[in-house]
């Protein structure tokens, strides 16, 4: 079956990776980005979130953006007194940019949806158990993450969703998060996450 394609406005992110199932506030100040949001709000409220290859790029061009990103829904938008916008978004599904459309006002992209395998196997269940135990230790050592994060992740049975939810809570490098976003295979993603958790705990202890 042909993967589903969408045309969406794009919002470039400086130093954050948004995963599916993640709800997060974003502060948007660049003119082009504000126009992307306005376009999304005027239509279906869906937007494509793509992280910049370098957070220091003020006016990103297509080569400055990762092709793999997240299709997101705009839950709430608030215009602040300084002209910037505070936006609450919810990640829905991985997507990949196929092409950039001709548009001088804002980024608009052809995106293909990435469908993931959501079936749990004995292998993925064992990995989730290992990650769950380490994640609990990580949360206890990192004061910035609420303890409810452990309960929230423990109640998830789908491997792909579990991996994304744990990764969303964790505080580590943007490049590592982008790599996890680009890893389509849930088992492979869980293995990478396990390895990151182990090394993060070594540093924290």
PDB file of N, CA and C in Angstrom, residues 112-194:
ATOM      1  N   UNK A 112       5.504  12.459   3.745  1.00  0.00           N
ATOM      2  CA  UNK A 112       4.939  11.106   3.713  1.00  0.00           C
ATOM      3  C   UNK A 112       4.873  10.605   5.156  1.00  0.00           C
ATOM      4  N   UNK A 113       3.743  10.007   5.513  1.00  0.00           N
ATOM      5  CA  UNK A 113       3.567   9.471   6.869  1.00  0.00           C
ATOM      6  C   UNK A 113       4.372   8.187   7.034  1.00  0.00           C
ATOM      7  N   UNK A 114       5.005   8.018   8.190  1.00  0.00           N
ATOM      8  CA  UNK A 114       5.757   6.798   8.498  1.00  0.00           C
ATOM      9  C   UNK A 114       4.887   5.923   9.407  1.00  0.00           C
ATOM     10  N   UNK A 115       4.493   4.766   8.888  1.00  0.00           N
ATOM     11  CA  UNK A 115       3.674   3.843   9.685  1.00  0.00           C
ATOM     12  C   UNK A 115       4.593   2.890  10.442  1.00  0.00           C
ATOM     13  N   UNK A 116       4.337   2.707  11.732  1.00  0.00           N
ATOM     14  CA  UNK A 116       5.211   1.883  12.561  1.00  0.00           C
ATOM     15  C   UNK A 116       4.534   0.587  13.009  1.00  0.00           C
ATOM     16  N   UNK A 117       5.363  -0.393  13.252  1.00  0.00           N
ATOM     17  CA  UNK A 117       4.872  -1.670  13.771  1.00  0.00           C
ATOM     18  C   UNK A 117       4.591  -1.506  15.265  1.00  0.00           C
ATOM     19  N   UNK A 118       3.347  -1.736  15.671  1.00  0.00           N
ATOM     20  CA  UNK A 118       2.975  -1.512  17.076  1.00  0.00           C
ATOM     21  C   UNK A 118       2.814  -2.810  17.864  1.00  0.00           C
ATOM     22  N   UNK A 119       3.155  -3.950  17.239  1.00  0.00           N
ATOM     23  CA  UNK A 119       2.942  -5.243  17.895  1.00  0.00           C
ATOM     24  C   UNK A 119       4.093  -5.561  18.858  1.00  0.00           C
ATOM     25  N   UNK A 120       3.724  -5.899  20.097  1.00  0.00           N
ATOM     26  CA  UNK A 120       4.733  -6.279  21.099  1.00  0.00           C
ATOM     27  C   UNK A 120       5.150  -7.732  20.879  1.00  0.00           C
ATOM     28  N   UNK A 121       6.445  -7.995  21.059  1.00  0.00           N
ATOM     29  CA  UNK A 121       6.983  -9.361  20.953  1.00  0.00           C
ATOM     30  C   UNK A 121       7.660  -9.679  22.289  1.00  0.00           C
ATOM     31  N   UNK A 122       7.985 -10.972  22.552  1.00  0.00           N
ATOM     32  CA  UNK A 122       8.704 -11.274  23.800  1.00  0.00           C
ATOM     33  C   UNK A 122       9.990 -10.453  23.937  1.00  0.00           C
ATOM     34  N   UNK A 123      10.680 -10.247  22.806  1.00  0.00           N
ATOM     35  CA  UNK A 123      11.932  -9.471  22.817  1.00  0.00           C
ATOM     36  C   UNK A 123      11.703  -8.014  23.186  1.00  0.00           C
ATOM     37  N   UNK A 124      10.682  -7.408  22.585  1.00  0.00           N
ATOM     38  CA  UNK A 124      10.416  -5.991  22.865  1.00  0.00           C
ATOM     39  C   UNK A 124       9.897  -5.807  24.289  1.00  0.00           C
ATOM     40  N   UNK A 125       9.116  -6.775  24.774  1.00  0.00           N
ATOM     41  CA  UNK A 125       8.584  -6.692  26.145  1.00  0.00           C
ATOM     42  C   UNK A 125       9.723  -6.772  27.166  1.00  0.00           C
ATOM     43  N   UNK A 126      10.695  -7.637  26.913  1.00  0.00           N
ATOM     44  CA  UNK A 126      11.853  -7.761  27.815  1.00  0.00           C
ATOM     45  C   UNK A 126      12.670  -6.463  27.816  1.00  0.00           C
ATOM     46  N   UNK A 127      12.851  -5.881  26.631  1.00  0.00           N
ATOM     47  CA  UNK A 127      13.597  -4.627  26.520  1.00  0.00           C
ATOM     48  C   UNK A 127      12.875  -3.502  27.267  1.00  0.00           C
ATOM     49  N   UNK A 128      11.552  -3.467  27.127  1.00  0.00           N
ATOM     50  CA  UNK A 128      10.758  -2.443  27.806  1.00  0.00           C
ATOM     51  C   UNK A 128      10.881  -2.564  29.324  1.00  0.00           C
ATOM     52  N   UNK A 129      10.931  -3.800  29.818  1.00  0.00           N
ATOM     53  CA  UNK A 129      11.091  -4.027  31.261  1.00  0.00           C
ATOM     54  C   UNK A 129      12.446  -3.492  31.736  1.00  0.00           C
ATOM     55  N   UNK A 130      13.495  -3.799  30.963  1.00  0.00           N
ATOM     56  CA  UNK A 130      14.851  -3.326  31.315  1.00  0.00           C
ATOM     57  C   UNK A 130      14.906  -1.800  31.311  1.00  0.00           C
ATOM     58  N   UNK A 131      14.342  -1.206  30.275  1.00  0.00           N
ATOM     59  CA  UNK A 131      14.344   0.258  30.152  1.00  0.00           C
ATOM     60  C   UNK A 131      13.526   0.875  31.287  1.00  0.00           C
ATOM     61  N   UNK A 132      12.381   0.258  31.597  1.00  0.00           N
ATOM     62  CA  UNK A 132      11.514   0.768  32.666  1.00  0.00           C
ATOM     63  C   UNK A 132      12.243   0.861  33.997  1.00  0.00           C
ATOM     64  N   UNK A 133      13.032  -0.174  34.325  1.00  0.00           N
ATOM     65  CA  UNK A 133      13.800  -0.198  35.575  1.00  0.00           C
ATOM     66  C   UNK A 133      14.864   0.887  35.607  1.00  0.00           C
ATOM     67  N   UNK A 134      15.582   1.042  34.491  1.00  0.00           N
ATOM     68  CA  UNK A 134      16.631   2.061  34.414  1.00  0.00           C
ATOM     69  C   UNK A 134      16.037   3.464  34.398  1.00  0.00           C
ATOM     70  N   UNK A 135      14.903   3.596  33.724  1.00  0.00           N
ATOM     71  CA  UNK A 135      14.249   4.910  33.636  1.00  0.00           C
ATOM     72  C   UNK A 135      13.797   5.382  35.021  1.00  0.00           C
ATOM     73  N   UNK A 136      13.343   4.430  35.830  1.00  0.00           N
ATOM     74  CA  UNK A 136      12.928   4.764  37.199  1.00  0.00           C
ATOM     75  C   UNK A 136      14.119   5.317  37.998  1.00  0.00           C
ATOM     76  N   UNK A 137      15.288   4.683  37.834  1.00  0.00           N
ATOM     77  CA  UNK A 137      16.511   5.176  38.498  1.00  0.00           C
ATOM     78  C   UNK A 137      16.866   6.574  37.990  1.00  0.00           C
ATOM     79  N   UNK A 138      16.759   6.742  36.680  1.00  0.00           N
ATOM     80  CA  UNK A 138      17.091   8.015  36.022  1.00  0.00           C
ATOM     81  C   UNK A 138      16.212   9.148  36.563  1.00  0.00           C
ATOM     82  N   UNK A 139      14.905   8.875  36.677  1.00  0.00           N
ATOM     83  CA  UNK A 139      13.957   9.885  37.164  1.00  0.00           C
ATOM     84  C   UNK A 139      14.273  10.269  38.610  1.00  0.00           C
ATOM     85  N   UNK A 140      14.643   9.280  39.426  1.00  0.00           N
ATOM     86  CA  UNK A 140      14.962   9.562  40.831  1.00  0.00           C
ATOM     87  C   UNK A 140      16.215  10.435  40.968  1.00  0.00           C
ATOM     88  N   UNK A 141      17.145  10.275  40.015  1.00  0.00           N
ATOM     89  CA  UNK A 141      18.387  11.049  40.061  1.00  0.00           C
ATOM     90  C   UNK A 141      18.240  12.424  39.416  1.00  0.00           C
ATOM     91  N   UNK A 142      17.327  12.537  38.456  1.00  0.00           N
ATOM     92  CA  UNK A 142      17.118  13.813  37.756  1.00  0.00           C
ATOM     93  C   UNK A 142      15.901  14.524  38.342  1.00  0.00           C
ATOM     94  N   UNK A 143      16.151  15.597  39.056  1.00  0.00           N
ATOM     95  CA  UNK A 143      15.066  16.298  39.771  1.00  0.00           C
ATOM     96  C   UNK A 143      14.080  17.014  38.835  1.00  0.00           C
ATOM     97  N   UNK A 144      14.458  17.163  37.565  1.00  0.00           N
ATOM     98  CA  UNK A 144      13.621  17.936  36.632  1.00  0.00           C
ATOM     99  C   UNK A 144      12.441  17.131  36.072  1.00  0.00           C
ATOM    100  N   UNK A 145      12.502  15.804  36.217  1.00  0.00           N
ATOM    101  CA  UNK A 145      11.455  14.959  35.640  1.00  0.00           C
ATOM    102  C   UNK A 145      10.470  14.536  36.728  1.00  0.00           C
ATOM    103  N   UNK A 146       9.170  14.735  36.511  1.00  0.00           N
ATOM    104  CA  UNK A 146       8.187  14.346  37.542  1.00  0.00           C
ATOM    105  C   UNK A 146       8.142  12.831  37.729  1.00  0.00           C
ATOM    106  N   UNK A 147       7.922  12.393  38.962  1.00  0.00           N
ATOM    107  CA  UNK A 147       7.869  10.951  39.261  1.00  0.00           C
ATOM    108  C   UNK A 147       6.728  10.255  38.511  1.00  0.00           C
ATOM    109  N   UNK A 148       5.692  11.035  38.156  1.00  0.00           N
ATOM    110  CA  UNK A 148       4.554  10.456  37.404  1.00  0.00           C
ATOM    111  C   UNK A 148       5.001   9.911  36.049  1.00  0.00           C
ATOM    112  N   UNK A 149       6.160  10.371  35.573  1.00  0.00           N
ATOM    113  CA  UNK A 149       6.675   9.906  34.272  1.00  0.00           C
ATOM    114  C   UNK A 149       6.845   8.387  34.274  1.00  0.00           C
ATOM    115  N   UNK A 150       7.264   7.847  35.420  1.00  0.00           N
ATOM    116  CA  UNK A 150       7.471   6.395  35.531  1.00  0.00           C
ATOM    117  C   UNK A 150       6.133   5.662  35.397  1.00  0.00           C
ATOM    118  N   UNK A 151       5.120   6.138  36.107  1.00  0.00           N
ATOM    119  CA  UNK A 151       3.791   5.523  36.025  1.00  0.00           C
ATOM    120  C   UNK A 151       3.236   5.632  34.608  1.00  0.00           C
ATOM    121  N   UNK A 152       3.426   6.806  34.004  1.00  0.00           N
ATOM    122  CA  UNK A 152       2.909   7.043  32.646  1.00  0.00           C
ATOM    123  C   UNK A 152       3.524   6.083  31.640  1.00  0.00           C
ATOM    124  N   UNK A 153       4.829   5.855  31.729  1.00  0.00           N
ATOM    125  CA  UNK A 153       5.491   4.972  30.769  1.00  0.00           C
ATOM    126  C   UNK A 153       5.184   3.494  31.052  1.00  0.00           C
ATOM    127  N   UNK A 154       5.063   3.144  32.338  1.00  0.00           N
ATOM    128  CA  UNK A 154       4.784   1.742  32.697  1.00  0.00           C
ATOM    129  C   UNK A 154       3.437   1.243  32.178  1.00  0.00           C
ATOM    130  N   UNK A 155       2.519   2.171  31.940  1.00  0.00           N
ATOM    131  CA  UNK A 155       1.179   1.762  31.490  1.00  0.00           C
ATOM    132  C   UNK A 155       1.091   1.587  29.974  1.00  0.00           C
ATOM    133  N   UNK A 156       2.214   1.823  29.261  1.00  0.00           N
ATOM    134  CA  UNK A 156       2.204   1.724  27.781  1.00  0.00           C
ATOM    135  C   UNK A 156       2.662   0.328  27.354  1.00  0.00           C
ATOM    136  N   UNK A 157       1.870  -0.302  26.514  1.00  0.00           N
ATOM    137  CA  UNK A 157       2.221  -1.668  26.084  1.00  0.00           C
ATOM    138  C   UNK A 157       2.809  -1.729  24.662  1.00  0.00           C
ATOM    139  N   UNK A 158       2.594  -0.676  23.847  1.00  0.00           N
ATOM    140  CA  UNK A 158       3.128  -0.702  22.468  1.00  0.00           C
ATOM    141  C   UNK A 158       4.588  -0.253  22.479  1.00  0.00           C
ATOM    142  N   UNK A 159       5.491  -1.072  21.901  1.00  0.00           N
ATOM    143  CA  UNK A 159       6.931  -0.761  21.957  1.00  0.00           C
ATOM    144  C   UNK A 159       7.283   0.604  21.367  1.00  0.00           C
ATOM    145  N   UNK A 160       6.696   0.958  20.209  1.00  0.00           N
ATOM    146  CA  UNK A 160       7.069   2.220  19.554  1.00  0.00           C
ATOM    147  C   UNK A 160       6.653   3.417  20.402  1.00  0.00           C
ATOM    148  N   UNK A 161       5.480   3.321  21.004  1.00  0.00           N
ATOM    149  CA  UNK A 161       4.977   4.431  21.833  1.00  0.00           C
ATOM    150  C   UNK A 161       5.767   4.535  23.146  1.00  0.00           C
ATOM    151  N   UNK A 162       6.101   3.387  23.721  1.00  0.00           N
ATOM    152  CA  UNK A 162       6.889   3.353  24.960  1.00  0.00           C
ATOM    153  C   UNK A 162       8.242   4.034  24.737  1.00  0.00           C
ATOM    154  N   UNK A 163       8.919   3.654  23.653  1.00  0.00           N
ATOM    155  CA  UNK A 163      10.247   4.221  23.356  1.00  0.00           C
ATOM    156  C   UNK A 163      10.169   5.732  23.176  1.00  0.00           C
ATOM    157  N   UNK A 164       9.175   6.193  22.440  1.00  0.00           N
ATOM    158  CA  UNK A 164       9.034   7.636  22.193  1.00  0.00           C
ATOM    159  C   UNK A 164       8.707   8.404  23.467  1.00  0.00           C
ATOM    160  N   UNK A 165       7.875   7.819  24.330  1.00  0.00           N
ATOM    161  CA  UNK A 165       7.470   8.506  25.555  1.00  0.00           C
ATOM    162  C   UNK A 165       8.646   8.634  26.524  1.00  0.00           C
ATOM    163  N   UNK A 166       9.415   7.563  26.674  1.00  0.00           N
ATOM    164  CA  UNK A 166      10.596   7.617  27.546  1.00  0.00           C
ATOM    165  C   UNK A 166      11.594   8.645  26.998  1.00  0.00           C
ATOM    166  N   UNK A 167      11.846   8.589  25.689  1.00  0.00           N
ATOM    167  CA  UNK A 167      12.802   9.518  25.056  1.00  0.00           C
ATOM    168  C   UNK A 167      12.365  10.966  25.226  1.00  0.00           C
ATOM    169  N   UNK A 168      11.056  11.208  25.151  1.00  0.00           N
ATOM    170  CA  UNK A 168      10.521  12.574  25.285  1.00  0.00           C
ATOM    171  C   UNK A 168      10.783  13.137  26.686  1.00  0.00           C
ATOM    172  N   UNK A 169      10.712  12.287  27.700  1.00  0.00           N
ATOM    173  CA  UNK A 169      10.932  12.737  29.079  1.00  0.00           C
ATOM    174  C   UNK A 169      12.408  12.995  29.380  1.00  0.00           C
ATOM    175  N   UNK A 170      13.285  12.261  28.718  1.00  0.00           N
ATOM    176  CA  UNK A 170      14.699  12.313  29.070  1.00  0.00           C
ATOM    177  C   UNK A 170      15.391  13.583  28.597  1.00  0.00           C
ATOM    178  N   UNK A 171      16.442  13.943  29.327  1.00  0.00           N
ATOM    179  CA  UNK A 171      17.206  15.151  29.003  1.00  0.00           C
ATOM    180  C   UNK A 171      18.556  14.702  28.451  1.00  0.00           C
ATOM    181  N   UNK A 172      18.684  14.684  27.140  1.00  0.00           N
ATOM    182  CA  UNK A 172      19.991  14.380  26.551  1.00  0.00           C
ATOM    183  C   UNK A 172      20.136  15.096  25.216  1.00  0.00           C
ATOM    184  N   UNK A 173      21.231  14.844  24.525  1.00  0.00           N
ATOM    185  CA  UNK A 173      21.585  15.632  23.337  1.00  0.00           C
ATOM    186  C   UNK A 173      20.517  15.589  22.247  1.00  0.00           C
ATOM    187  N   UNK A 174      20.346  16.746  21.589  1.00  0.00           N
ATOM    188  CA  UNK A 174      19.392  16.861  20.480  1.00  0.00           C
ATOM    189  C   UNK A 174      19.752  15.876  19.362  1.00  0.00           C
ATOM    190  N   UNK A 175      21.051  15.680  19.115  1.00  0.00           N
ATOM    191  CA  UNK A 175      21.482  14.769  18.047  1.00  0.00           C
ATOM    192  C   UNK A 175      21.049  13.331  18.347  1.00  0.00           C
ATOM    193  N   UNK A 176      21.110  12.947  19.635  1.00  0.00           N
ATOM    194  CA  UNK A 176      20.698  11.590  20.025  1.00  0.00           C
ATOM    195  C   UNK A 176      19.182  11.439  19.877  1.00  0.00           C
ATOM    196  N   UNK A 177      18.452  12.495  20.239  1.00  0.00           N
ATOM    197  CA  UNK A 177      16.991  12.449  20.101  1.00  0.00           C
ATOM    198  C   UNK A 177      16.598  12.351  18.619  1.00  0.00           C
ATOM    199  N   UNK A 178      17.305  13.120  17.785  1.00  0.00           N
ATOM    200  CA  UNK A 178      17.011  13.081  16.340  1.00  0.00           C
ATOM    201  C   UNK A 178      17.291  11.682  15.784  1.00  0.00           C
ATOM    202  N   UNK A 179      18.374  11.067  16.260  1.00  0.00           N
ATOM    203  CA  UNK A 179      18.717   9.712  15.819  1.00  0.00           C
ATOM    204  C   UNK A 179      17.608   8.728  16.205  1.00  0.00           C
ATOM    205  N   UNK A 180      17.055   8.877  17.413  1.00  0.00           N
ATOM    206  CA  UNK A 180      15.951   8.005  17.850  1.00  0.00           C
ATOM    207  C   UNK A 180      14.703   8.252  16.998  1.00  0.00           C
ATOM    208  N   UNK A 181      14.470   9.518  16.650  1.00  0.00           N
ATOM    209  CA  UNK A 181      13.314   9.844  15.807  1.00  0.00           C
ATOM    210  C   UNK A 181      13.462   9.194  14.431  1.00  0.00           C
ATOM    211  N   UNK A 182      14.693   9.130  13.947  1.00  0.00           N
ATOM    212  CA  UNK A 182      14.955   8.577  12.611  1.00  0.00           C
ATOM    213  C   UNK A 182      15.032   7.051  12.605  1.00  0.00           C
ATOM    214  N   UNK A 183      14.993   6.436  13.796  1.00  0.00           N
ATOM    215  CA  UNK A 183      15.045   4.970  13.890  1.00  0.00           C
ATOM    216  C   UNK A 183      13.619   4.428  13.849  1.00  0.00           C
ATOM    217  N   UNK A 184      13.222   3.895  12.695  1.00  0.00           N
ATOM    218  CA  UNK A 184      11.829   3.458  12.502  1.00  0.00           C
ATOM    219  C   UNK A 184      11.511   2.161  13.225  1.00  0.00           C
ATOM    220  N   UNK A 185      12.491   1.263  13.288  1.00  0.00           N
ATOM    221  CA  UNK A 185      12.249  -0.052  13.879  1.00  0.00           C
ATOM    222  C   UNK A 185      12.186   0.067  15.407  1.00  0.00           C
ATOM    223  N   UNK A 186      11.024  -0.256  16.023  1.00  0.00           N
ATOM    224  CA  UNK A 186      10.875  -0.087  17.476  1.00  0.00           C
ATOM    225  C   UNK A 186      11.906  -0.851  18.306  1.00  0.00           C
ATOM    226  N   UNK A 187      12.262  -2.082  17.876  1.00  0.00           N
ATOM    227  CA  UNK A 187      13.252  -2.881  18.632  1.00  0.00           C
ATOM    228  C   UNK A 187      14.609  -2.184  18.616  1.00  0.00           C
ATOM    229  N   UNK A 188      14.981  -1.699  17.434  1.00  0.00           N
ATOM    230  CA  UNK A 188      16.255  -0.987  17.287  1.00  0.00           C
ATOM    231  C   UNK A 188      16.243   0.286  18.141  1.00  0.00           C
ATOM    232  N   UNK A 189      15.099   0.967  18.151  1.00  0.00           N
ATOM    233  CA  UNK A 189      14.964   2.201  18.934  1.00  0.00           C
ATOM    234  C   UNK A 189      15.072   1.892  20.422  1.00  0.00           C
ATOM    235  N   UNK A 190      14.437   0.807  20.862  1.00  0.00           N
ATOM    236  CA  UNK A 190      14.514   0.410  22.276  1.00  0.00           C
ATOM    237  C   UNK A 190      15.955   0.076  22.669  1.00  0.00           C
ATOM    238  N   UNK A 191      16.668  -0.601  21.787  1.00  0.00           N
ATOM    239  CA  UNK A 191      18.072  -0.943  22.072  1.00  0.00           C
ATOM    240  C   UNK A 191      18.938   0.311  22.202  1.00  0.00           C
ATOM    241  N   UNK A 192      18.714   1.273  21.318  1.00  0.00           N
ATOM    242  CA  UNK A 192      19.471   2.533  21.375  1.00  0.00           C
ATOM    243  C   UNK A 192      19.148   3.288  22.665  1.00  0.00           C
ATOM    244  N   UNK A 193      17.879   3.281  23.023  1.00  0.00           N
ATOM    245  CA  UNK A 193      17.425   3.965  24.230  1.00  0.00           C
ATOM    246  C   UNK A 193      18.039   3.330  25.475  1.00  0.00           C
ATOM    247  N   UNK A 194      18.104   2.006  25.493  1.00  0.00           N
ATOM    248  CA  UNK A 194      18.704   1.265  26.607  1.00  0.00           C
ATOM    249  C   UNK A 194      20.172   1.666  26.771  1.00  0.00           C
TER     250      UNK A 194
END
